[in-house]
mmCIF file of C-alpha atoms and ligand atoms in Angstrom:
data_model
loop_
_atom_site.group_PDB
_atom_site.id
_atom_site.type_symbol
_atom_site.label_atom_id
_atom_site.label_comp_id
_atom_site.label_asym_id
_atom_site.label_seq_id
_atom_site.Cartn_x
_atom_site.Cartn_y
_atom_site.Cartn_z
ATOM 1 C CA UNK A 1 35.897 33.615 -47.924
ATOM 2 C CA UNK A 2 37.718 34.831 -50.960
ATOM 3 C CA UNK A 3 40.999 33.402 -51.696
ATOM 4 C CA UNK A 4 42.199 36.923 -51.307
ATOM 5 C CA UNK A 5 40.969 36.692 -48.265
ATOM 6 C CA UNK A 6 42.883 34.068 -47.543
ATOM 7 C CA UNK A 7 45.874 35.378 -48.656
ATOM 8 C CA UNK A 8 45.509 38.863 -46.894
ATOM 9 C CA UNK A 9 44.819 36.715 -43.512
ATOM 10 C CA UNK A 10 47.707 34.919 -43.833
ATOM 11 C CA UNK A 11 49.946 38.104 -44.303
ATOM 12 C CA UNK A 12 48.142 39.784 -40.909
ATOM 13 C CA UNK A 13 48.933 36.826 -38.832
ATOM 14 C CA UNK A 14 52.641 36.778 -39.922
ATOM 15 C CA UNK A 15 52.619 40.363 -38.932
ATOM 16 C CA UNK A 16 50.529 39.831 -35.436
ATOM 17 C CA UNK A 17 52.357 36.866 -34.425
ATOM 18 C CA UNK A 18 55.567 39.113 -33.586
ATOM 19 C CA UNK A 19 53.747 40.737 -30.703
ATOM 20 C CA UNK A 20 54.152 39.154 -27.363
ATOM 21 C CA UNK A 21 50.494 40.051 -26.638
ATOM 22 C CA UNK A 22 49.080 37.072 -28.811
ATOM 23 C CA UNK A 23 50.921 34.924 -25.815
ATOM 24 C CA UNK A 24 48.832 33.069 -23.433
ATOM 25 C CA UNK A 25 48.747 34.537 -20.520
ATOM 26 C CA UNK A 26 48.541 31.340 -18.468
ATOM 27 C CA UNK A 27 51.594 29.039 -18.578
ATOM 28 C CA UNK A 28 52.118 25.509 -20.279
ATOM 29 C CA UNK A 29 52.548 23.998 -16.681
ATOM 30 C CA UNK A 30 55.662 22.713 -18.190
ATOM 31 C CA UNK A 31 57.920 24.187 -15.344
ATOM 32 C CA UNK A 32 55.384 22.459 -13.031
ATOM 33 C CA UNK A 33 57.434 19.383 -13.939
ATOM 34 C CA UNK A 34 60.575 19.020 -12.032
ATOM 35 C CA UNK A 35 63.031 16.557 -13.402
ATOM 36 C CA UNK A 36 65.018 15.053 -10.375
ATOM 37 C CA UNK A 37 68.783 15.551 -10.619
ATOM 38 C CA UNK A 38 71.406 12.405 -10.741
ATOM 39 C CA UNK A 39 74.724 13.773 -9.415
ATOM 40 C CA UNK A 40 76.238 10.352 -10.638
ATOM 41 C CA UNK A 41 74.763 9.809 -14.135
ATOM 42 C CA UNK A 42 77.534 7.576 -14.691
ATOM 43 C CA UNK A 43 77.328 8.803 -18.765
ATOM 44 C CA UNK A 44 79.513 10.866 -21.018
ATOM 45 C CA UNK A 45 78.000 13.923 -22.750
ATOM 46 C CA UNK A 46 79.374 12.141 -25.792
ATOM 47 C CA UNK A 47 76.985 9.096 -24.860
ATOM 48 C CA UNK A 48 73.880 10.697 -25.172
ATOM 49 C CA UNK A 49 71.408 9.763 -27.710
ATOM 50 C CA UNK A 50 69.206 12.521 -29.361
ATOM 51 C CA UNK A 51 68.010 10.498 -31.986
ATOM 52 C CA UNK A 52 64.002 9.900 -32.735
ATOM 53 C CA UNK A 53 61.774 8.993 -35.893
ATOM 54 C CA UNK A 54 58.449 9.973 -37.166
ATOM 55 C CA UNK A 55 56.364 8.278 -40.013
ATOM 56 C CA UNK A 56 59.237 5.562 -40.137
ATOM 57 C CA UNK A 57 62.629 8.349 -41.028
ATOM 58 C CA UNK A 58 65.214 9.322 -39.035
ATOM 59 C CA UNK A 59 65.475 12.807 -37.119
ATOM 60 C CA UNK A 60 68.712 13.633 -35.524
ATOM 61 C CA UNK A 61 67.216 15.707 -32.506
ATOM 62 C CA UNK A 62 63.597 15.008 -31.165
ATOM 63 C CA UNK A 63 61.985 18.141 -32.885
ATOM 64 C CA UNK A 64 59.665 19.163 -35.156
ATOM 65 C CA UNK A 65 59.148 22.805 -36.812
ATOM 66 C CA UNK A 66 54.762 23.074 -36.593
ATOM 67 C CA UNK A 67 52.342 23.947 -39.785
ATOM 68 C CA UNK A 68 52.709 27.745 -40.160
ATOM 69 C CA UNK A 69 52.162 29.192 -43.328
ATOM 70 C CA UNK A 70 52.400 29.595 -47.301
ATOM 71 C CA UNK A 71 50.610 31.348 -49.691
ATOM 72 C CA UNK A 72 52.179 34.663 -49.960
ATOM 73 C CA UNK A 73 55.286 35.539 -51.268
ATOM 74 C CA UNK A 74 56.916 36.200 -47.683
ATOM 75 C CA UNK A 75 55.548 32.915 -46.355
ATOM 76 C CA UNK A 76 56.942 31.300 -49.164
ATOM 77 C CA UNK A 77 60.220 32.626 -48.576
ATOM 78 C CA UNK A 78 59.855 31.678 -44.845
ATOM 79 C CA UNK A 79 58.831 27.845 -45.536
ATOM 80 C CA UNK A 80 61.722 27.199 -47.781
ATOM 81 C CA UNK A 81 64.195 29.010 -45.291
ATOM 82 C CA UNK A 82 62.093 26.961 -42.781
ATOM 83 C CA UNK A 83 62.808 23.779 -44.418
ATOM 84 C CA UNK A 84 66.464 23.880 -44.967
ATOM 85 C CA UNK A 85 66.837 24.752 -41.781
ATOM 86 C CA UNK A 86 64.889 21.385 -40.995
ATOM 87 C CA UNK A 87 67.256 19.558 -43.506
ATOM 88 C CA UNK A 88 70.515 20.961 -41.939
ATOM 89 C CA UNK A 89 69.259 20.074 -38.147
ATOM 90 C CA UNK A 90 67.696 16.592 -39.154
ATOM 91 C CA UNK A 91 64.606 18.093 -37.677
ATOM 92 C CA UNK A 92 60.817 17.339 -39.243
ATOM 93 C CA UNK A 93 58.961 20.067 -40.794
ATOM 94 C CA UNK A 94 55.440 20.664 -41.741
ATOM 95 C CA UNK A 95 54.056 23.577 -43.849
ATOM 96 C CA UNK A 96 50.790 25.616 -43.382
ATOM 97 C CA UNK A 97 47.447 25.157 -44.187
ATOM 98 C CA UNK A 98 47.313 24.385 -47.962
ATOM 99 C CA UNK A 99 43.871 25.206 -48.267
ATOM 100 C CA UNK A 100 44.825 28.360 -50.644
ATOM 101 C CA UNK A 101 46.416 25.923 -53.407
ATOM 102 C CA UNK A 102 42.852 24.439 -54.175
ATOM 103 C CA UNK A 103 41.957 27.985 -56.106
ATOM 104 C CA UNK A 104 45.786 29.321 -56.491
ATOM 105 C CA UNK A 105 47.737 26.145 -58.238
ATOM 106 C CA UNK A 106 50.749 28.691 -58.938
ATOM 107 C CA UNK A 107 51.360 28.986 -54.857
ATOM 108 C CA UNK A 108 52.527 25.699 -55.341
ATOM 109 C CA UNK A 109 55.958 26.192 -54.976
ATOM 110 C CA UNK A 110 55.545 28.111 -51.490
ATOM 111 C CA UNK A 111 54.606 24.850 -50.408
ATOM 112 C CA UNK A 112 56.362 22.391 -52.379
ATOM 113 C CA UNK A 113 59.440 21.997 -50.280
ATOM 114 C CA UNK A 114 60.746 18.387 -51.279
ATOM 115 C CA UNK A 115 63.944 19.427 -52.920
ATOM 116 C CA UNK A 116 64.830 21.449 -50.096
ATOM 117 C CA UNK A 117 64.242 19.165 -47.560
ATOM 118 C CA UNK A 118 65.621 16.084 -49.441
ATOM 119 C CA UNK A 119 64.648 12.888 -47.362
ATOM 120 C CA UNK A 120 63.232 14.803 -44.266
ATOM 121 C CA UNK A 121 60.430 14.790 -42.763
ATOM 122 C CA UNK A 122 58.128 17.057 -44.457
ATOM 123 C CA UNK A 123 54.057 17.045 -43.915
ATOM 124 C CA UNK A 124 51.409 18.794 -45.461
ATOM 125 C CA UNK A 125 48.393 20.572 -43.503
ATOM 126 C CA UNK A 126 44.566 21.302 -43.876
ATOM 127 C CA UNK A 127 41.686 22.621 -41.224
ATOM 128 C CA UNK A 128 39.245 20.245 -39.840
ATOM 129 C CA UNK A 129 36.342 22.175 -41.313
ATOM 130 C CA UNK A 130 37.820 21.480 -44.868
ATOM 131 C CA UNK A 131 36.464 17.695 -44.422
ATOM 132 C CA UNK A 132 33.007 19.069 -44.197
ATOM 133 C CA UNK A 133 33.260 21.122 -47.407
ATOM 134 C CA UNK A 134 35.547 19.328 -49.791
ATOM 135 C CA UNK A 135 35.512 16.123 -51.351
ATOM 136 C CA UNK A 136 37.758 13.138 -49.901
ATOM 137 C CA UNK A 137 39.893 12.706 -52.943
ATOM 138 C CA UNK A 138 40.910 16.330 -52.590
ATOM 139 C CA UNK A 139 42.130 15.948 -49.283
ATOM 140 C CA UNK A 140 44.060 13.212 -49.473
ATOM 141 C CA UNK A 141 45.784 14.289 -52.639
ATOM 142 C CA UNK A 142 47.042 17.014 -50.576
ATOM 143 C CA UNK A 143 49.900 14.735 -49.503
ATOM 144 C CA UNK A 144 51.113 13.756 -52.845
ATOM 145 C CA UNK A 145 50.643 17.450 -54.241
ATOM 146 C CA UNK A 146 53.924 18.148 -52.099
ATOM 147 C CA UNK A 147 55.601 14.567 -51.623
ATOM 148 C CA UNK A 148 54.691 14.679 -47.983
ATOM 149 C CA UNK A 149 55.192 12.166 -45.977
ATOM 150 C CA UNK A 150 52.085 12.547 -43.913
ATOM 151 C CA UNK A 151 48.970 15.229 -43.339
ATOM 152 C CA UNK A 152 48.478 17.433 -40.382
ATOM 153 C CA UNK A 153 44.754 18.396 -39.482
ATOM 154 C CA UNK A 154 43.972 21.013 -37.431
ATOM 155 C CA UNK A 155 41.633 21.250 -34.791
ATOM 156 C CA UNK A 156 40.762 25.256 -33.871
ATOM 157 C CA UNK A 157 37.547 25.255 -32.867
ATOM 158 C CA UNK A 158 38.353 28.698 -30.455
ATOM 159 C CA UNK A 159 40.034 29.930 -32.847
ATOM 160 C CA UNK A 160 37.193 29.932 -35.413
ATOM 161 C CA UNK A 161 34.301 31.423 -33.117
ATOM 162 C CA UNK A 162 36.955 34.209 -32.639
ATOM 163 C CA UNK A 163 37.589 34.757 -36.573
ATOM 164 C CA UNK A 164 35.074 37.275 -37.878
ATOM 165 C CA UNK A 165 34.719 35.045 -41.010
ATOM 166 C CA UNK A 166 35.563 31.580 -39.288
ATOM 167 C CA UNK A 167 33.323 28.598 -39.413
ATOM 168 C CA UNK A 168 30.092 27.876 -36.950
ATOM 169 C CA UNK A 169 29.869 24.286 -38.070
ATOM 170 C CA UNK A 170 31.590 21.408 -36.277
ATOM 171 C CA UNK A 171 29.530 18.671 -36.435
ATOM 172 C CA UNK A 172 30.856 15.769 -38.241
ATOM 173 C CA UNK A 173 34.496 15.643 -38.064
ATOM 174 C CA UNK A 174 34.959 12.413 -36.465
ATOM 175 C CA UNK A 175 33.483 10.297 -38.900
ATOM 176 C CA UNK A 176 35.431 12.212 -41.446
ATOM 177 C CA UNK A 177 38.612 11.840 -39.083
ATOM 178 C CA UNK A 178 38.281 8.056 -39.359
ATOM 179 C CA UNK A 179 38.030 7.724 -42.907
ATOM 180 C CA UNK A 180 40.652 10.002 -43.885
ATOM 181 C CA UNK A 181 43.023 7.942 -41.167
ATOM 182 C CA UNK A 182 42.148 4.952 -43.468
ATOM 183 C CA UNK A 183 42.699 6.863 -46.672
ATOM 184 C CA UNK A 184 45.881 7.884 -45.926
ATOM 185 C CA UNK A 185 46.725 4.336 -44.040
ATOM 186 C CA UNK A 186 47.418 5.850 -40.943
ATOM 187 C CA UNK A 187 49.797 8.878 -42.162
ATOM 188 C CA UNK A 188 47.488 11.000 -40.268
ATOM 189 C CA UNK A 189 48.971 13.685 -37.466
ATOM 190 C CA UNK A 190 45.695 15.584 -35.916
ATOM 191 C CA UNK A 191 46.811 18.821 -34.213
ATOM 192 C CA UNK A 192 45.800 21.450 -32.100
ATOM 193 C CA UNK A 193 46.763 25.269 -32.634
ATOM 194 C CA UNK A 194 47.244 26.542 -29.101
ATOM 195 C CA UNK A 195 44.353 25.154 -27.298
ATOM 196 C CA UNK A 196 45.492 21.759 -26.478
ATOM 197 C CA UNK A 197 44.142 18.132 -26.747
ATOM 198 C CA UNK A 198 41.748 16.908 -23.658
ATOM 199 C CA UNK A 199 41.275 13.386 -22.449
ATOM 200 C CA UNK A 200 37.611 13.538 -24.118
ATOM 201 C CA UNK A 201 38.946 14.552 -27.407
ATOM 202 C CA UNK A 202 42.111 12.028 -27.405
ATOM 203 C CA UNK A 203 39.312 9.385 -26.807
ATOM 204 C CA UNK A 204 37.156 10.339 -29.409
ATOM 205 C CA UNK A 205 40.250 10.598 -31.636
ATOM 206 C CA UNK A 206 41.740 7.314 -30.364
ATOM 207 C CA UNK A 207 38.103 5.945 -31.817
ATOM 208 C CA UNK A 208 38.545 7.167 -34.831
ATOM 209 C CA UNK A 209 42.072 5.186 -35.285
ATOM 210 C CA UNK A 210 44.359 7.575 -34.957
ATOM 211 C CA UNK A 211 47.661 7.428 -33.326
ATOM 212 C CA UNK A 212 49.757 10.324 -33.993
ATOM 213 C CA UNK A 213 48.779 13.871 -32.444
ATOM 214 C CA UNK A 214 50.417 16.961 -31.798
ATOM 215 C CA UNK A 215 48.730 18.256 -28.441
ATOM 216 C CA UNK A 216 49.744 21.818 -29.360
ATOM 217 C CA UNK A 217 48.783 22.696 -25.698
ATOM 218 C CA UNK A 218 47.606 26.138 -24.213
ATOM 219 C CA UNK A 219 50.637 28.612 -22.778
ATOM 220 C CA UNK A 220 52.267 29.376 -26.230
ATOM 221 C CA UNK A 221 50.573 31.418 -28.965
ATOM 222 C CA UNK A 222 46.834 31.908 -28.469
ATOM 223 C CA UNK A 223 45.105 31.887 -31.411
ATOM 224 C CA UNK A 224 42.192 33.657 -29.785
ATOM 225 C CA UNK A 225 44.274 36.328 -29.248
ATOM 226 C CA UNK A 226 45.380 36.711 -32.532
ATOM 227 C CA UNK A 227 42.033 36.716 -33.746
ATOM 228 C CA UNK A 228 41.053 38.947 -30.917
ATOM 229 C CA UNK A 229 43.617 41.755 -32.351
ATOM 230 C CA UNK A 230 42.806 41.057 -36.296
ATOM 231 C CA UNK A 231 39.140 41.530 -35.552
ATOM 232 C CA UNK A 232 36.931 44.967 -36.253
ATOM 233 C CA UNK A 233 33.632 43.847 -34.917
ATOM 234 C CA UNK A 234 33.005 44.447 -31.156
ATOM 235 C CA UNK A 235 31.725 40.719 -30.856
ATOM 236 C CA UNK A 236 34.764 39.228 -32.148
ATOM 237 C CA UNK A 237 36.957 41.663 -29.778
ATOM 238 C CA UNK A 238 34.734 40.544 -27.166
ATOM 239 C CA UNK A 239 35.023 36.789 -27.251
ATOM 240 C CA UNK A 240 38.715 37.132 -28.382
ATOM 241 C CA UNK A 241 39.335 38.799 -24.849
ATOM 242 C CA UNK A 242 36.889 36.659 -22.647
ATOM 243 C CA UNK A 243 38.451 33.439 -24.090
ATOM 244 C CA UNK A 244 42.223 34.807 -24.850
ATOM 245 C CA UNK A 245 43.287 32.210 -22.391
ATOM 246 C CA UNK A 246 41.302 29.204 -22.808
ATOM 247 C CA UNK A 247 42.694 25.944 -23.559
ATOM 248 C CA UNK A 248 44.386 22.276 -21.878
ATOM 249 C CA UNK A 249 48.257 23.522 -20.867
ATOM 250 C CA UNK A 250 50.876 21.617 -22.993
ATOM 251 C CA UNK A 251 51.950 19.746 -19.922
ATOM 252 C CA UNK A 252 49.004 18.230 -19.217
ATOM 253 C CA UNK A 253 47.627 17.353 -22.803
ATOM 254 C CA UNK A 254 51.014 15.609 -23.234
ATOM 255 C CA UNK A 255 50.374 13.484 -20.245
ATOM 256 C CA UNK A 256 46.945 12.699 -21.443
ATOM 257 C CA UNK A 257 47.699 11.656 -24.930
ATOM 258 C CA UNK A 258 50.433 9.215 -24.083
ATOM 259 C CA UNK A 259 48.049 7.648 -21.121
ATOM 260 C CA UNK A 260 44.831 7.806 -23.550
ATOM 261 C CA UNK A 261 46.825 7.163 -27.185
ATOM 262 C CA UNK A 262 49.325 4.170 -24.865
ATOM 263 C CA UNK A 263 52.752 3.397 -25.620
ATOM 264 C CA UNK A 264 52.803 3.036 -28.872
ATOM 265 C CA UNK A 265 51.008 6.441 -30.379
ATOM 266 C CA UNK A 266 53.474 8.996 -31.749
ATOM 267 C CA UNK A 267 53.155 12.173 -29.530
ATOM 268 C CA UNK A 268 54.308 15.632 -30.355
ATOM 269 C CA UNK A 269 54.308 18.019 -27.683
ATOM 270 C CA UNK A 270 53.900 21.532 -28.542
ATOM 271 C CA UNK A 271 52.308 25.104 -27.583
ATOM 272 C CA UNK A 272 54.785 27.436 -26.079
ATOM 273 C CA UNK A 273 58.308 25.152 -26.276
ATOM 274 C CA UNK A 274 61.317 27.390 -25.658
ATOM 275 C CA UNK A 275 64.548 26.180 -24.732
ATOM 276 C CA UNK A 276 65.998 22.936 -24.067
ATOM 277 C CA UNK A 277 64.474 21.840 -20.889
ATOM 278 C CA UNK A 278 61.244 22.304 -22.074
ATOM 279 C CA UNK A 279 61.611 20.081 -24.487
ATOM 280 C CA UNK A 280 63.215 17.431 -21.849
ATOM 281 C CA UNK A 281 59.955 18.050 -19.736
ATOM 282 C CA UNK A 282 57.894 17.630 -23.130
ATOM 283 C CA UNK A 283 59.878 13.801 -23.510
ATOM 284 C CA UNK A 284 59.865 13.277 -20.049
ATOM 285 C CA UNK A 285 55.962 13.563 -19.892
ATOM 286 C CA UNK A 286 55.313 10.987 -22.886
ATOM 287 C CA UNK A 287 55.865 13.313 -25.886
ATOM 288 C CA UNK A 288 58.362 11.456 -28.679
ATOM 289 C CA UNK A 289 58.700 14.813 -30.380
ATOM 290 C CA UNK A 290 58.544 18.652 -29.373
ATOM 291 C CA UNK A 291 57.490 20.676 -31.737
ATOM 292 C CA UNK A 292 57.345 24.739 -32.135
ATOM 293 C CA UNK A 293 56.293 27.724 -34.090
ATOM 294 C CA UNK A 294 56.146 31.057 -33.178
ATOM 295 C CA UNK A 295 59.789 30.518 -31.430
ATOM 296 C CA UNK A 296 61.386 29.621 -34.672
ATOM 297 C CA UNK A 297 59.505 31.876 -36.611
ATOM 298 C CA UNK A 298 60.448 34.747 -34.638
ATOM 299 C CA UNK A 299 64.718 33.795 -34.371
ATOM 300 C CA UNK A 300 64.431 33.181 -38.367
ATOM 301 C CA UNK A 301 62.260 36.684 -38.598
ATOM 302 C CA UNK A 302 65.009 38.566 -36.943
ATOM 303 C CA UNK A 303 68.196 36.706 -36.992
ATOM 304 C CA UNK A 304 68.100 35.073 -40.364
ATOM 305 C CA UNK A 305 68.807 31.589 -41.409
ATOM 306 C CA UNK A 306 71.764 31.556 -39.199
ATOM 307 C CA UNK A 307 70.433 32.812 -36.119
ATOM 308 C CA UNK A 308 67.446 30.311 -36.367
ATOM 309 C CA UNK A 309 69.878 27.552 -36.727
ATOM 310 C CA UNK A 310 72.175 28.655 -33.707
ATOM 311 C CA UNK A 311 68.719 28.535 -31.999
ATOM 312 C CA UNK A 312 68.009 25.335 -32.653
ATOM 313 C CA UNK A 313 71.579 24.072 -32.039
ATOM 314 C CA UNK A 314 71.290 25.704 -28.513
ATOM 315 C CA UNK A 315 68.225 23.309 -28.234
ATOM 316 C CA UNK A 316 69.931 20.134 -28.789
ATOM 317 C CA UNK A 317 72.941 21.634 -26.744
ATOM 318 C CA UNK A 318 70.645 22.172 -23.814
ATOM 319 C CA UNK A 319 68.321 18.888 -24.433
ATOM 320 C CA UNK A 320 71.496 16.784 -24.434
ATOM 321 C CA UNK A 321 72.598 18.484 -20.842
ATOM 322 C CA UNK A 322 69.349 17.600 -19.478
ATOM 323 C CA UNK A 323 69.550 14.005 -20.542
ATOM 324 C CA UNK A 324 72.982 13.473 -18.572
ATOM 325 C CA UNK A 325 71.468 15.300 -15.711
ATOM 326 C CA UNK A 326 68.471 12.986 -15.432
ATOM 327 C CA UNK A 327 70.461 9.762 -16.323
ATOM 328 C CA UNK A 328 68.636 9.351 -19.258
ATOM 329 C CA UNK A 329 70.895 7.966 -22.328
ATOM 330 C CA UNK A 330 68.608 8.690 -25.088
ATOM 331 C CA UNK A 331 64.795 9.987 -25.888
ATOM 332 C CA UNK A 332 62.833 6.625 -24.576
ATOM 333 C CA UNK A 333 64.807 6.515 -21.360
ATOM 334 C CA UNK A 334 64.000 10.163 -20.808
ATOM 335 C CA UNK A 335 60.299 9.634 -20.878
ATOM 336 C CA UNK A 336 60.533 7.179 -17.658
ATOM 337 C CA UNK A 337 63.444 9.151 -15.341
ATOM 338 C CA UNK A 338 62.321 10.446 -11.788
ATOM 339 C CA UNK A 339 60.142 13.545 -11.904
ATOM 340 C CA UNK A 340 57.815 15.464 -9.513
ATOM 341 C CA UNK A 341 54.518 16.943 -10.402
ATOM 342 C CA UNK A 342 53.943 20.052 -8.576
ATOM 343 C CA UNK A 343 51.487 22.668 -8.558
ATOM 344 C CA UNK A 344 48.526 23.353 -10.957
ATOM 345 C CA UNK A 345 49.803 20.588 -12.918
ATOM 346 C CA UNK A 346 49.326 18.472 -9.794
ATOM 347 C CA UNK A 347 45.713 19.640 -9.778
ATOM 348 C CA UNK A 348 44.859 18.889 -13.270
ATOM 349 C CA UNK A 349 46.130 15.254 -13.178
ATOM 350 C CA UNK A 350 44.129 14.874 -9.423
ATOM 351 C CA UNK A 351 41.218 16.055 -11.138
ATOM 352 C CA UNK A 352 41.313 13.150 -13.585
ATOM 353 C CA UNK A 353 42.339 10.618 -11.312
ATOM 354 C CA UNK A 354 45.769 10.174 -12.214
ATOM 355 C CA UNK A 355 47.904 10.289 -9.244
ATOM 356 C CA UNK A 356 50.267 7.289 -10.624
ATOM 357 C CA UNK A 357 51.284 9.571 -13.434
ATOM 358 C CA UNK A 358 54.619 10.113 -11.885
ATOM 359 C CA UNK A 359 55.382 10.919 -8.388
ATOM 360 C CA UNK A 360 53.369 13.718 -7.457
HETATM 361 C C1 LIG B 1 52.001 32.520 -38.211
HETATM 362 C C2 LIG B 1 51.976 31.082 -37.607
HETATM 363 C C3 LIG B 1 51.065 30.455 -38.481
HETATM 364 C C4 LIG B 1 50.013 29.241 -38.493
HETATM 365 N N1 LIG B 1 49.658 28.297 -39.272
HETATM 366 C C5 LIG B 1 48.867 27.350 -38.768
HETATM 367 C C6 LIG B 1 48.406 26.612 -40.193
HETATM 368 O O1 LIG B 1 48.345 26.999 -41.155
HETATM 369 N N2 LIG B 1 47.893 25.541 -39.923
HETATM 370 C C7 LIG B 1 48.612 24.801 -38.502
HETATM 371 O O2 LIG B 1 48.093 23.808 -38.213
HETATM 372 N N3 LIG B 1 48.675 25.481 -37.174
HETATM 373 C C8 LIG B 1 49.249 26.794 -37.531
HETATM 374 N N4 LIG B 1 49.889 27.518 -36.712
HETATM 375 C C9 LIG B 1 49.678 26.873 -35.236
HETATM 376 C C10 LIG B 1 51.057 26.321 -34.824
HETATM 377 O O3 LIG B 1 51.548 25.038 -35.605
HETATM 378 C C11 LIG B 1 50.975 26.047 -33.407
HETATM 379 O O4 LIG B 1 50.095 25.008 -33.052
HETATM 380 C C12 LIG B 1 50.559 27.120 -32.492
HETATM 381 O O5 LIG B 1 51.021 28.352 -32.648
HETATM 382 C C13 LIG B 1 51.098 26.800 -30.943
HETATM 383 O O6 LIG B 1 52.746 26.426 -31.050
HETATM 384 P P1 LIG B 1 53.957 27.919 -30.268
HETATM 385 O O7 LIG B 1 53.420 28.187 -29.195
HETATM 386 O O8 LIG B 1 55.041 27.299 -30.376
HETATM 387 O O9 LIG B 1 53.784 29.001 -31.606
HETATM 388 C C14 LIG B 1 50.350 28.628 -36.735
HETATM 389 C C15 LIG B 1 51.271 29.217 -36.361
HETATM 390 C C16 LIG B 1 51.750 30.464 -36.429
HETATM 391 C C17 LIG B 1 53.210 30.897 -35.531
#
């Protein structure tokens, strides 16, 4: 598609995601993770340590603003604002797809936010489809182009299929991921965009040497719904309606990622994260970090930089409270606190023969 087309599409995405009709109507299943209350935690609130790390850099809170945007004037403003928020709060930040920069170098300032984020974690972003169409050197160079700490590669076949101008070819991506991971010395994070990573996909990623993923599960923003609402053709509208809730729920995808990739892997749990209790459940399920896109974007759009900062602070406050109530002194201890898996999440775990994943 033309680059003007990409810019127009990005602007439409920013407009459409404001509507609640782009949310999955099925849940993340995070509420099926019941963390067990400890009335005698033997901890003071000041004992609670929420620090984490990503790509070797420290974070004050185990949080990340996942890739969203860039490439329009407003998107540049959002990237700069969200990068400043991430720097202030000590959380990680990823830009949206950098594809537009290959043709429009003058838009670099919308993505190059290293001066704003300082020593903080900054990640680049590109779609897996580009691995099939562009030389590997060009993909690798996206990292140095914005002085990033690593690159997020997004997998979004469901969105592409509904998008009228989307890709239809997905064969050959795994081999390219292996090569890209090697070229980046492991500074590769593979993510979905709201349809989750299944155990089967995670096994393929493990075979490609990937040990950093963002599950971006279903239950939050649905990109098949976004594309359905953008669509003009009857075909895309119908497909978008039928697979509007397609995906692997966030809670199950996080448990799967930890189980398949092992203890040493970095797992980001995202897709529909709304509050500090969700963040605690992400960590308990095996995530190192909780990520969010639409929720922080709406805070920023509706309440400005100050409102978004207050929202992140509140998330931290809620997380600290829940950690205390679980008796977890730090994020690592939270991963191992007592919990009960209930409802549909229990069905997903049983289907994969994982009753050992916590107390079901
Ligand atoms: C406005 C907007 C633009 C997005 N653009 C990208 C993108 O360019 N690259 C990407 O990997 N993900 C993109 N995403 C997907 C998010 O990173 C995230 O995976 C998804 O929205 C699910 O998280 P949420 O439920 O917290 O929104 C975008 C999300 C939003 C809201």
